[in-house]
């Protein structure tokens, strides 16, 4: 145990002096998060839907059409109204449309008409709305003439929408367009822990470095030395990831939801996967350190892209087109774990992601062990 702690302590000192790995696992993610924050801070505001400003000509036809009046009240109320409207004269409606204060105005009749000045998204939404109103108004008139007794039940049915999908219970957290960028950024930082894992292998490969040669002849079992060194790497990476989480949460104000324990657990699992991935790659690639670093960067950045760090919709494209790739990508599993904790009350999806991460960790760790135990050196 004393030798284990000795190796752990000196490995810790060595890692803290390795500025390159500290940069990639702490400084680089923090800098990138600041750039993300500056670039995306208004994205959610831009995605918000504002009620469409309209007017309705309050003439005799409008006063007699109680159905249209009720519809307008319905769609202009609630937490997310479709439109706002003013009851004005025809001359006032023309003036408001000309000045750009409204997108269009309604004129009651049979059918109800709408006047717009230009074409655009808001005008198209109003047209779709008016088409539905006219269709339902026409149906009400026809039924009232043929079977007046069924009017009450029919009008009630019109107000009920038929649901053809099953809605899964979700949390009360407000939706956000930018969260996935930051979640994938944390996942990238976890996977950059592969540099630590790769360095662990380098430092016990006697044919690569003088330090490794000295470790090989030291009176300590290779597996024990590797375990102590890996624990030191895991400690440093956990501290770096924790600092990143605190920075995102308290400095940039990124919302992770209310499940703090599972958020930390995800970060811990992600960093462990990153370290074992790096050690596995380093044990397989019997080339110089530049080749190993290139493989780690390529896999991590490729996984980050597929997880939506550069293009948010890519995450959903992968799930739709090549779903198996989403489950084989550790960056996506970490990202989706944060995502499911924030959006869903059901923990099934989260535990599935966590289980896959742990399976990958075991596979990487076992692969590293099997690769190393066959290494023998004729001379050092």
CSV table of C-alpha atoms in Angstrom, one decimal, residues 157-314:
chain,number,residue,atom,x,y,z
A,157,UNK,CA,-66.4,17.6,-30.7
A,158,UNK,CA,-64.9,20.4,-32.7
A,159,UNK,CA,-63.3,21.8,-29.6
A,160,UNK,CA,-61.6,18.4,-28.9
A,161,UNK,CA,-58.4,17.5,-30.7
A,162,UNK,CA,-57.7,13.9,-31.4
A,163,UNK,CA,-54.2,12.7,-30.3
A,164,UNK,CA,-52.5,10.1,-32.5
A,165,UNK,CA,-49.2,10.0,-30.5
A,166,UNK,CA,-48.2,8.9,-27.0
A,167,UNK,CA,-46.7,11.7,-25.0
A,168,UNK,CA,-43.9,10.7,-22.6
A,169,UNK,CA,-43.8,12.5,-19.3
A,170,UNK,CA,-41.1,15.2,-19.3
A,171,UNK,CA,-39.8,17.5,-16.7
A,172,UNK,CA,-40.9,21.1,-16.2
A,173,UNK,CA,-37.6,22.5,-17.4
A,174,UNK,CA,-38.0,25.0,-20.1
A,175,UNK,CA,-36.8,23.9,-23.6
A,176,UNK,CA,-33.6,25.3,-24.9
A,177,UNK,CA,-31.8,25.3,-28.2
A,178,UNK,CA,-28.3,25.8,-26.8
A,179,UNK,CA,-28.0,23.2,-24.1
A,180,UNK,CA,-26.9,20.4,-26.4
A,181,UNK,CA,-23.9,22.4,-27.4
A,182,UNK,CA,-22.7,22.7,-23.8
A,183,UNK,CA,-23.6,19.1,-23.0
A,184,UNK,CA,-21.5,17.8,-25.9
A,185,UNK,CA,-18.7,20.1,-24.8
A,186,UNK,CA,-18.6,18.5,-21.4
A,187,UNK,CA,-18.6,15.1,-23.1
A,188,UNK,CA,-15.7,16.2,-25.3
A,189,UNK,CA,-13.7,17.3,-22.2
A,190,UNK,CA,-14.4,13.9,-20.6
A,191,UNK,CA,-13.2,12.0,-23.7
A,192,UNK,CA,-10.1,14.2,-23.9
A,193,UNK,CA,-9.1,12.3,-20.7
A,194,UNK,CA,-7.9,9.8,-23.2
A,195,UNK,CA,-4.7,11.8,-23.3
A,196,UNK,CA,-4.2,10.9,-19.6
A,197,UNK,CA,-4.9,7.2,-20.4
A,198,UNK,CA,-2.5,7.2,-23.3
A,199,UNK,CA,0.2,8.8,-21.2
A,200,UNK,CA,-0.2,6.1,-18.6
A,201,UNK,CA,0.6,3.4,-21.2
A,202,UNK,CA,3.6,5.4,-22.5
A,203,UNK,CA,5.1,5.6,-19.1
A,204,UNK,CA,5.1,1.8,-18.6
A,205,UNK,CA,6.3,0.9,-22.1
A,206,UNK,CA,10.0,0.4,-21.7
A,207,UNK,CA,10.7,0.6,-25.4
A,208,UNK,CA,9.2,4.1,-25.7
A,209,UNK,CA,10.6,6.3,-22.9
A,210,UNK,CA,13.4,6.3,-20.4
A,211,UNK,CA,10.9,6.9,-17.6
A,212,UNK,CA,9.1,3.7,-18.6
A,213,UNK,CA,12.4,1.8,-18.6
A,214,UNK,CA,13.1,2.9,-15.0
A,215,UNK,CA,9.5,1.9,-13.9
A,216,UNK,CA,10.0,-1.5,-15.5
A,217,UNK,CA,13.1,-2.3,-13.3
A,218,UNK,CA,11.5,-0.8,-10.2
A,219,UNK,CA,10.5,-3.2,-7.4
A,220,UNK,CA,6.8,-2.8,-8.0
A,221,UNK,CA,4.3,-4.9,-10.0
A,222,UNK,CA,3.5,-3.4,-13.4
A,223,UNK,CA,-0.3,-3.7,-12.8
A,224,UNK,CA,0.0,-2.0,-9.4
A,225,UNK,CA,2.0,0.8,-10.8
A,226,UNK,CA,-0.5,1.2,-13.7
A,227,UNK,CA,-3.5,1.2,-11.2
A,228,UNK,CA,-1.8,3.9,-9.0
A,229,UNK,CA,-1.0,6.0,-12.0
A,230,UNK,CA,-4.5,5.6,-13.5
A,231,UNK,CA,-6.0,6.7,-10.2
A,232,UNK,CA,-3.9,9.8,-10.2
A,233,UNK,CA,-5.0,10.6,-13.8
A,234,UNK,CA,-8.6,10.0,-12.8
A,235,UNK,CA,-8.2,12.3,-9.8
A,236,UNK,CA,-6.8,15.2,-11.9
A,237,UNK,CA,-9.4,14.7,-14.6
A,238,UNK,CA,-12.3,14.6,-12.1
A,239,UNK,CA,-11.1,17.9,-10.7
A,240,UNK,CA,-10.9,19.4,-14.1
A,241,UNK,CA,-14.3,18.2,-15.1
A,242,UNK,CA,-15.8,19.5,-11.8
A,243,UNK,CA,-14.3,22.9,-12.4
A,244,UNK,CA,-15.8,22.9,-15.9
A,245,UNK,CA,-19.2,22.0,-14.5
A,246,UNK,CA,-19.0,24.7,-11.9
A,247,UNK,CA,-17.9,27.3,-14.4
A,248,UNK,CA,-20.7,26.4,-16.8
A,249,UNK,CA,-23.3,26.4,-14.1
A,250,UNK,CA,-22.3,29.4,-11.9
A,251,UNK,CA,-20.5,31.7,-14.4
A,252,UNK,CA,-22.3,31.1,-17.7
A,253,UNK,CA,-25.6,30.1,-16.1
A,254,UNK,CA,-26.1,26.9,-18.0
A,255,UNK,CA,-29.1,24.9,-16.6
A,256,UNK,CA,-28.4,21.3,-15.8
A,257,UNK,CA,-31.7,20.6,-14.0
A,258,UNK,CA,-32.1,19.6,-10.4
A,259,UNK,CA,-30.5,16.1,-10.4
A,260,UNK,CA,-27.1,17.1,-9.1
A,261,UNK,CA,-26.1,13.6,-8.0
A,262,UNK,CA,-26.7,12.1,-11.4
A,263,UNK,CA,-25.1,15.0,-13.2
A,264,UNK,CA,-21.9,14.4,-11.2
A,265,UNK,CA,-22.2,10.6,-11.7
A,266,UNK,CA,-22.4,11.2,-15.5
A,267,UNK,CA,-19.3,13.3,-15.4
A,268,UNK,CA,-17.4,10.6,-13.3
A,269,UNK,CA,-18.5,7.8,-15.7
A,270,UNK,CA,-17.6,9.9,-18.7
A,271,UNK,CA,-14.1,10.7,-17.5
A,272,UNK,CA,-13.5,7.0,-16.6
A,273,UNK,CA,-14.5,6.0,-20.2
A,274,UNK,CA,-12.2,8.7,-21.6
A,275,UNK,CA,-9.2,7.5,-19.6
A,276,UNK,CA,-9.7,3.8,-20.5
A,277,UNK,CA,-10.3,4.7,-24.1
A,278,UNK,CA,-6.9,6.5,-24.3
A,279,UNK,CA,-5.1,3.6,-22.6
A,280,UNK,CA,-6.7,1.2,-25.0
A,281,UNK,CA,-5.7,3.2,-28.1
A,282,UNK,CA,-2.2,3.6,-26.8
A,283,UNK,CA,-1.8,-0.1,-26.2
A,284,UNK,CA,-3.0,-0.9,-29.7
A,285,UNK,CA,-1.2,1.8,-31.7
A,286,UNK,CA,2.5,0.9,-31.6
A,287,UNK,CA,3.7,4.1,-33.2
A,288,UNK,CA,5.0,7.4,-31.8
A,289,UNK,CA,3.1,9.7,-29.6
A,290,UNK,CA,1.9,12.0,-32.4
A,291,UNK,CA,0.1,9.1,-34.1
A,292,UNK,CA,-1.7,8.2,-30.8
A,293,UNK,CA,-2.7,11.9,-30.2
A,294,UNK,CA,-4.0,12.2,-33.8
A,295,UNK,CA,-6.2,9.1,-33.3
A,296,UNK,CA,-7.5,10.4,-30.0
A,297,UNK,CA,-8.3,13.8,-31.4
A,298,UNK,CA,-9.9,12.4,-34.5
A,299,UNK,CA,-12.2,10.0,-32.6
A,300,UNK,CA,-13.1,12.6,-30.0
A,301,UNK,CA,-13.9,15.4,-32.4
A,302,UNK,CA,-15.7,13.1,-34.8
A,303,UNK,CA,-17.8,11.8,-31.9
A,304,UNK,CA,-18.4,15.4,-30.8
A,305,UNK,CA,-19.6,16.3,-34.3
A,306,UNK,CA,-22.0,13.4,-34.4
A,307,UNK,CA,-23.3,14.3,-30.9
A,308,UNK,CA,-24.3,17.8,-32.1
A,309,UNK,CA,-21.5,20.0,-30.9
A,310,UNK,CA,-20.9,21.7,-34.2
A,311,UNK,CA,-24.5,21.2,-35.7
A,312,UNK,CA,-27.2,20.5,-33.2
A,313,UNK,CA,-29.5,18.7,-35.6
A,314,UNK,CA,-26.7,16.1,-36.4
